[in-house]
Short mmCIF file of C-alpha atoms in Angstrom, two decimals:
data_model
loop_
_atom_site.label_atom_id
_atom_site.label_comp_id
_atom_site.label_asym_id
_atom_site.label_seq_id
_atom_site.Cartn_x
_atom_site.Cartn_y
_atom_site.Cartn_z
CA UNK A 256 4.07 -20.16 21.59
CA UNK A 257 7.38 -19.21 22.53
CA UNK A 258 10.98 -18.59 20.90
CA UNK A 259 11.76 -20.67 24.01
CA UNK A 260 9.98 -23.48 22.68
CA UNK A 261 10.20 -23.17 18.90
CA UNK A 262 13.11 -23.55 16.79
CA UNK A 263 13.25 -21.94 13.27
CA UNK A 264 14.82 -24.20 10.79
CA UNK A 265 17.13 -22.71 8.20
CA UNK A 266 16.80 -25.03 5.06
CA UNK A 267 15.54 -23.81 1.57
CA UNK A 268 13.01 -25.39 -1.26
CA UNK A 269 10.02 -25.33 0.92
CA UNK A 270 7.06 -22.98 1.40
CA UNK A 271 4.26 -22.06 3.12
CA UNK A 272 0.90 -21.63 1.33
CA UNK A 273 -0.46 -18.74 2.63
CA UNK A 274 -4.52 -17.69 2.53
CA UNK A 275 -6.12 -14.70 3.26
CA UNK A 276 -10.02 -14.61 3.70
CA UNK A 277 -11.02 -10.69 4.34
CA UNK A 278 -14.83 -8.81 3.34
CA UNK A 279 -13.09 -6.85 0.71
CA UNK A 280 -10.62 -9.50 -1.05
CA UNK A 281 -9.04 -13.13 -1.51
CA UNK A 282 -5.26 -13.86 -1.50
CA UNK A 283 -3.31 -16.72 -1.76
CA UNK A 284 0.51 -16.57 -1.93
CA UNK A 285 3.35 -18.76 -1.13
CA UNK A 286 5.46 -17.35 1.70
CA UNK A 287 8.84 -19.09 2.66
CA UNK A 288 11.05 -19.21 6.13
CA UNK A 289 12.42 -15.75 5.77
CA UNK A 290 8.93 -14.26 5.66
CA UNK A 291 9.49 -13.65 1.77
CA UNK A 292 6.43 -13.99 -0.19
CA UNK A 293 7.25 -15.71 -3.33
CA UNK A 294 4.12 -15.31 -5.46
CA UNK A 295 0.21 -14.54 -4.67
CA UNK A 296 -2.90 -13.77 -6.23
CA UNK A 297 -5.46 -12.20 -5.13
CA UNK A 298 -9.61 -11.45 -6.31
CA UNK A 299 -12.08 -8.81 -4.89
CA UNK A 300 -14.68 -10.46 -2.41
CA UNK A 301 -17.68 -10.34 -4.06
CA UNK A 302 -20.98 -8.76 -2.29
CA UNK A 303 -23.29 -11.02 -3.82
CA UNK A 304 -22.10 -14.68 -3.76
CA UNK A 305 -23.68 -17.60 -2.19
CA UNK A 306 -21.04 -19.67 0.18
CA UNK A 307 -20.13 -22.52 -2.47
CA UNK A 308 -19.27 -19.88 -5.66
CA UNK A 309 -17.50 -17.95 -2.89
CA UNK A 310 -15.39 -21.31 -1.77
CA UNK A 311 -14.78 -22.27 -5.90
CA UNK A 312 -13.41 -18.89 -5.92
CA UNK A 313 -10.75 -19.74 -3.03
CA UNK A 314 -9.88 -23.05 -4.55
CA UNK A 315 -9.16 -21.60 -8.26
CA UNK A 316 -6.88 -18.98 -6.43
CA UNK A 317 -5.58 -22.05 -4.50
CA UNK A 318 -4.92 -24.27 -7.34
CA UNK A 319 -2.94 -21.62 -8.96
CA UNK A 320 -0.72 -20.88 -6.27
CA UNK A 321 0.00 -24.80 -6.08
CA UNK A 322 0.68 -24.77 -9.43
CA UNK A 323 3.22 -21.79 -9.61
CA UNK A 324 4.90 -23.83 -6.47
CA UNK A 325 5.35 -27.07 -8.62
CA UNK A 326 7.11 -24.80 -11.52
CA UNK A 327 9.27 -22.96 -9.48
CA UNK A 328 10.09 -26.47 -7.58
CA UNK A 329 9.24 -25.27 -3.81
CA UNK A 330 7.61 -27.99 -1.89
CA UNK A 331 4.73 -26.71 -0.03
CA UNK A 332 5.19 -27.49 3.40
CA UNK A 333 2.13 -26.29 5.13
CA UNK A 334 -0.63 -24.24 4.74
CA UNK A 335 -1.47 -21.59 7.28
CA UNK A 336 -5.08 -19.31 6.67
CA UNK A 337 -5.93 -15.75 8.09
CA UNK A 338 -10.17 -15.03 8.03
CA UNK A 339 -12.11 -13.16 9.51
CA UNK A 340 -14.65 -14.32 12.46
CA UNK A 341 -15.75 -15.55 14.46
CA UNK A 342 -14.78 -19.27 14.30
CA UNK A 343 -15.06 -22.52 15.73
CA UNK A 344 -11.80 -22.61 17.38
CA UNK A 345 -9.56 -24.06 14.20
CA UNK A 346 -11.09 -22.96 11.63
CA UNK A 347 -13.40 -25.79 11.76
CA UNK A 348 -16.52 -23.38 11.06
CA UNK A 349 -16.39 -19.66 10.50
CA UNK A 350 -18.77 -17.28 10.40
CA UNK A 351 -17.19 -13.80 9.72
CA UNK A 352 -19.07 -10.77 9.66
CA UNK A 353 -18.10 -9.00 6.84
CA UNK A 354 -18.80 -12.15 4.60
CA UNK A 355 -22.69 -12.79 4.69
CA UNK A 356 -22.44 -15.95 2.69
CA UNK A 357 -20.55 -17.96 5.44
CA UNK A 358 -22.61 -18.82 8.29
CA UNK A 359 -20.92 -22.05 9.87
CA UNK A 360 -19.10 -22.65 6.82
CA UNK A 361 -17.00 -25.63 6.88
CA UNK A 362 -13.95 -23.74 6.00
CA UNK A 363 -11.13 -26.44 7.43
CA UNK A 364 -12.93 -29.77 6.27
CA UNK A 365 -13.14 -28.01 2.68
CA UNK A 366 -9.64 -26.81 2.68
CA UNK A 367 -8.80 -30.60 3.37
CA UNK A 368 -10.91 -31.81 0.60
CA UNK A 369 -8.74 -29.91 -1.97
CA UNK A 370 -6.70 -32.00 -4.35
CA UNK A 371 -3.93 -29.62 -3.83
CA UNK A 372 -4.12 -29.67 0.31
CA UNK A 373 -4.87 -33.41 0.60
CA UNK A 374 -1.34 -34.19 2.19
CA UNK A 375 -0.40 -30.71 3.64
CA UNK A 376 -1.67 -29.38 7.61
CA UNK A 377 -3.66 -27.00 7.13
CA UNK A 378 -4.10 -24.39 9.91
CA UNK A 379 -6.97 -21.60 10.87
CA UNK A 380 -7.45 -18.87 12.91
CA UNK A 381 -8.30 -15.27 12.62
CA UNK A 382 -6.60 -13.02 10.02
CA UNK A 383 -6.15 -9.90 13.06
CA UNK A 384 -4.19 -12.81 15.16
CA UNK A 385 -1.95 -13.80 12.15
CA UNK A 386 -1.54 -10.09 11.68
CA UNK A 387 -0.22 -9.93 14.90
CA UNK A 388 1.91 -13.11 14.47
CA UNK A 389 3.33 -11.92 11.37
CA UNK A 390 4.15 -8.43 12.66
CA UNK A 391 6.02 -10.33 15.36
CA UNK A 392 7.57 -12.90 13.66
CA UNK A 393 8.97 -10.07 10.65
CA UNK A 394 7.52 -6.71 11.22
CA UNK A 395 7.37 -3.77 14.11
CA UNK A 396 6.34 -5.64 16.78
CA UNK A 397 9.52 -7.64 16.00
CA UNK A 398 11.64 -8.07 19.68
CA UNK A 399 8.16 -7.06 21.37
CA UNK A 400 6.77 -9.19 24.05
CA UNK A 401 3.66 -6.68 24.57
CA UNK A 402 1.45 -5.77 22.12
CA UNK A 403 -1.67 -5.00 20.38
CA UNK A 404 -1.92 -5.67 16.07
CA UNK A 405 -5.36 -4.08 14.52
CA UNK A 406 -6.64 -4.22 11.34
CA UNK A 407 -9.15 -1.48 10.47
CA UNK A 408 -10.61 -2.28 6.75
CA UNK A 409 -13.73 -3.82 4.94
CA UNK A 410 -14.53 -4.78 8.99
CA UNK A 411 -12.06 -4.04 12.38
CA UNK A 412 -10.14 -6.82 13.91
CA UNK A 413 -7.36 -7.40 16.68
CA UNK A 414 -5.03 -9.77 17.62
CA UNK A 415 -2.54 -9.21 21.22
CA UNK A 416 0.61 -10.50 22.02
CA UNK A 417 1.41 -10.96 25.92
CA UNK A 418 4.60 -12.21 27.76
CA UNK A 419 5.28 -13.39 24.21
CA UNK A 420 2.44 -15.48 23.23
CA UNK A 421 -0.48 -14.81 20.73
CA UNK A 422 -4.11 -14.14 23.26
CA UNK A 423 -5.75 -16.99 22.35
CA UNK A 424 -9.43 -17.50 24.51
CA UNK A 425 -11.04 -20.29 25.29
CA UNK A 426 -12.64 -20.41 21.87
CA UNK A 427 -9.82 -19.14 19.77
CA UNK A 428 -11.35 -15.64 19.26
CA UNK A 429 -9.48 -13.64 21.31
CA UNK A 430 -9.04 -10.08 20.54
CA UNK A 431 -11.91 -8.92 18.92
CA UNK A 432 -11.39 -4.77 19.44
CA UNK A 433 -13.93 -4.11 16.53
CA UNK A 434 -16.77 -5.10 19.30
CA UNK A 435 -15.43 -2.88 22.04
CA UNK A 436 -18.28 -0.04 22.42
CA UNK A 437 -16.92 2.90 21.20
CA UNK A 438 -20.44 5.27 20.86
CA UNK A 439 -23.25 3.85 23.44
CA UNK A 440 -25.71 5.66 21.17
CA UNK A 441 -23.97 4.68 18.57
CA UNK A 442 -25.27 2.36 15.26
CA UNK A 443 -25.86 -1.13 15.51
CA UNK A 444 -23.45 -3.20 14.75
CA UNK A 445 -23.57 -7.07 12.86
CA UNK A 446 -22.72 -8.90 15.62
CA UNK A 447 -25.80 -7.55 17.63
CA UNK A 448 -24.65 -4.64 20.02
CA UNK A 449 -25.18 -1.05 19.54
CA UNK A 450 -22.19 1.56 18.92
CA UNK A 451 -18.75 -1.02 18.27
CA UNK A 452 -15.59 0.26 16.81
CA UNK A 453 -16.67 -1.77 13.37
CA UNK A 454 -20.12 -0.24 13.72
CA UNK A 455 -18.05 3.29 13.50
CA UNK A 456 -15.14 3.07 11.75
CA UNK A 457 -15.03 0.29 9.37
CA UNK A 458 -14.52 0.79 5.80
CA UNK A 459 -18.17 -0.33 5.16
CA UNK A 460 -19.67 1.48 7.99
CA UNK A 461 -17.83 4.70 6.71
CA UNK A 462 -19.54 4.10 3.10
CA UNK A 463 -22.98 3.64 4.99
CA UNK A 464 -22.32 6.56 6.99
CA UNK A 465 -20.78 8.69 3.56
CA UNK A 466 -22.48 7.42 1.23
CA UNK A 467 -19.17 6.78 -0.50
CA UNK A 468 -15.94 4.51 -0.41
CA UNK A 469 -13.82 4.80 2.44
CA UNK A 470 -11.23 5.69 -0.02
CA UNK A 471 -12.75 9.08 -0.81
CA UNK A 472 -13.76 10.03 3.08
CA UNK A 473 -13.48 13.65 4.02
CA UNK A 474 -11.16 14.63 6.34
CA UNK A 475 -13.25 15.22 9.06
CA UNK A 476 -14.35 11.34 8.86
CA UNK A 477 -10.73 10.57 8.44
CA UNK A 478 -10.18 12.04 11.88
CA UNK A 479 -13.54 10.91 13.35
CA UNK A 480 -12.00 7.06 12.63
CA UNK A 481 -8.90 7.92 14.23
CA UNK A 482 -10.27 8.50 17.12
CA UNK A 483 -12.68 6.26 17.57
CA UNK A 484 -9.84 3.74 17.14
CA UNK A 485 -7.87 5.83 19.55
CA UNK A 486 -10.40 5.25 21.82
CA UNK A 487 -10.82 1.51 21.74
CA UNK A 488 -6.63 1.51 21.68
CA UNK A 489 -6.38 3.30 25.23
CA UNK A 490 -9.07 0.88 26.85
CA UNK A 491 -6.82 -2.49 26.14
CA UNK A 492 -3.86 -0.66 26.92
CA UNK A 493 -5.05 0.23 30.03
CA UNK A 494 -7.14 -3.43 29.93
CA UNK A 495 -4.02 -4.96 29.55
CA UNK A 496 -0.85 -3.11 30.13
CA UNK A 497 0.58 -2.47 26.86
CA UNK A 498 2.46 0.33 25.55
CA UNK A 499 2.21 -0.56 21.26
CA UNK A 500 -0.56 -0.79 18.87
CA UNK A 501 0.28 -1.63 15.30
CA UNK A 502 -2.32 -0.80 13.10
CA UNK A 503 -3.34 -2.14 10.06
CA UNK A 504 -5.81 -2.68 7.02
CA UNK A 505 -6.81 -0.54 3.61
CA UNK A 506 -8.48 2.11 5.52
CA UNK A 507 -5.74 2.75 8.05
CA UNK A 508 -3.11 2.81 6.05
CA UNK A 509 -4.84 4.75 3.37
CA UNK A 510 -6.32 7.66 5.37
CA UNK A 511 -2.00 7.89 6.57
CA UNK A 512 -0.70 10.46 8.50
CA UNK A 513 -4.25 11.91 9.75
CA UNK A 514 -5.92 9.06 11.05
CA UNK A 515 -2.81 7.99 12.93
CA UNK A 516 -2.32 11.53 14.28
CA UNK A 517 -5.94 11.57 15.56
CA UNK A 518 -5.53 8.18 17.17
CA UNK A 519 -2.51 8.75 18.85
CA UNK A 520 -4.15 11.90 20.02
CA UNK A 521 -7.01 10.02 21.68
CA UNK A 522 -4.70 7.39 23.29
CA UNK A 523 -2.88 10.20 24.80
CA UNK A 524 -5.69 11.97 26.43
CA UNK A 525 -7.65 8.18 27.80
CA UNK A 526 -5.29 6.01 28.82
CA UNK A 527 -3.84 8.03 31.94
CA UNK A 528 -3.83 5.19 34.26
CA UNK A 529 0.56 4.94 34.63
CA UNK A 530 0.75 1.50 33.11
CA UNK A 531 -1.08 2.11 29.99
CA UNK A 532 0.79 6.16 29.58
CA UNK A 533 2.94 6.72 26.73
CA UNK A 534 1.33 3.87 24.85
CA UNK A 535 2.12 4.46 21.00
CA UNK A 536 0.29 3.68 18.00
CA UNK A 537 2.01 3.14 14.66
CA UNK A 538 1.32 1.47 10.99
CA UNK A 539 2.00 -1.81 11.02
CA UNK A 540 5.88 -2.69 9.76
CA UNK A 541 4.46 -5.28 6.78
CA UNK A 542 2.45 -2.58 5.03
CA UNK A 543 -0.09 -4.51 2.55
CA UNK A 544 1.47 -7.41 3.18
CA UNK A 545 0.84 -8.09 6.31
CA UNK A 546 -2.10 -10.67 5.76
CA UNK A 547 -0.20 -12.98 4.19
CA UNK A 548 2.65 -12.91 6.17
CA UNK A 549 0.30 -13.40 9.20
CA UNK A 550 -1.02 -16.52 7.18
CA UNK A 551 2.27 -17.80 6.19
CA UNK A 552 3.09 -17.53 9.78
CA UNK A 553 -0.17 -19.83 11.14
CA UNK A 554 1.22 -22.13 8.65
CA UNK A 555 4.77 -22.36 10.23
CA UNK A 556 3.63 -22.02 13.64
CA UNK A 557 1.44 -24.86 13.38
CA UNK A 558 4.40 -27.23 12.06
CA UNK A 559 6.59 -25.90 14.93
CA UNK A 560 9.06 -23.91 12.37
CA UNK A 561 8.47 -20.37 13.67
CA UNK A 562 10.23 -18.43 15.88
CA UNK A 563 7.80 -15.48 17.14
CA UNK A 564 8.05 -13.10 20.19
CA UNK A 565 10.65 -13.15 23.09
CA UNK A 566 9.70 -14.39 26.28
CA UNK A 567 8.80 -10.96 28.64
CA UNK A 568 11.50 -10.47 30.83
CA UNK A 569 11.01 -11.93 34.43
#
């Protein structure tokens, strides 16, 4: 969707509630027009939950975000949701990897069913696209009609931007980078192949691999996911002619400086075809709040209130 197409409307007192599903926690906030997040909540995602305690979970974080919108008098005008796949194109099942529990899970029909969303749109898709959305609509891919928006975390996801419209696919689930092969050899991976970038890299396959949390990786792993990431980075630039790749997620941005050097590092040395040279990767402009920004902007873009990337020039 276009800036062409999509006018952003200026008035006050309304929100957006915002939902993010990921494998290592569950937010809700309220996010406005301006990209503002006005409250949120989140919880851990916990390991061991079967899919209806999981849901009740969502819905008590839910409920109290409704709430804290009636008190401060915002009207909640939509409700946009970032999760991790894949999905049934809309949300209406989802089955994301990183969360055992929810194999074709209902998510949009139970979404619905809440007292609290029974008269607001609700809208779906996958939390790396609204990352990218978000990033476009208020972050560093801001002005950018090109792009690629990662999250590397609990699992790895992507979401592109070309000629200034989010890379849908014919099922919705578009960018999945976390599935590119990375190591042919490599370990297998949830979704069934042998040697992806989530196999690798992840935050859970780096405590498989470590025997520890992400969080306390040695430097050498630190730099081992850089590059690995680096590597799937150069193929889509070169894939699909882009020169930026925001990246993302708790183990990104919490490895810093060194991961990002490595990666940029590896993009440098594989993606020598001209179109794809000089391609740079850099955090992501929202920092941790990226995934509900991303959700917030589902929400607006589903209600036509959003204005996102500019058109590519012709």
């Amino acid at each position: 969707m276009s800036s062409a197409e999509v006018p952003l409307h200026q008035d006050t007192g309304s929100v957006c509630l915002a939902v993010d599903i990921g494998g290592s926690k569950l937010a809700v906030g309220l996010v406005d027009r301006r990209a503002k997040i006005v409250v949120s909540g989140r919880i851990g995602t916990p390991r061991a939950c079967d899919g209806d305690r999981l849901f009740r979970l969502l819905a008590d974080l839910i409920d109290i975000a409704v709430g804290e919108a009636l008190e401060l008098g915002l009207a909640i005008a939509t409700c946009g949701v970032g999760a991790g796949g894949p999905m049934v194109s809309g949300g209406v099942s989802i089955s994301p990897l990183n969360i055992s529990a929810w194999r074709d899970f209902p998510l949009r029909s139970r979404l619905e069913a809440l007292a609290g969303l029974a008269t607001i749109p609700v809208f779906i898709d996958n939390d790396a696209k609204a990352l990218a959305l978000g990033e476009a609509w208020a972050g560093a891919g801001r002005g950018e009609a090109n792009f690629l928006a990662m999250v590397v975390s609990t699992g790895i996801g992507g979401g592109i931007v070309l000629e200034g419209r989010i890379l849908d696919g014919r099922s919705g689930n578009a960018g999945h980078i976390g599935h590119l092969v990375v190591e042919p050899a490599g370990r297998r991976c949830r979704c069934g192949s042998q040697g992806c970038l989530e196999a690798e890299a992840s935050g859970s396959a780096i405590e498989e691999i470590t025997g520890r949390p992400a969080a306390e990786a040695p430097p050498e792993i630190i730099e081992r996911t850089g590059v690995l990431v680096g590597r799937a980075i150069a193929s889509v630039a070169s894939l699909l002619d882009l020169r930026l790749a925001l990246v993302g997620g708790s183990v990104a941005l919490g490895f810093g400086s060194s991961f990002f050097v490595a990666a940029q590092h590896e993009v440098d040395e594989r993606a020598c075809i001209a179109h794809a040279r000089g391609c740079r990767v850099e955090p992501v402009g929202l920092g941790a709040d990226g995934p509900l920004v991303g959700a917030g902007a589902i929400g607006w873009r589903g209600i036509g209130r959003l204005v996102t990337v500019p058109e590519a020039a012709a």
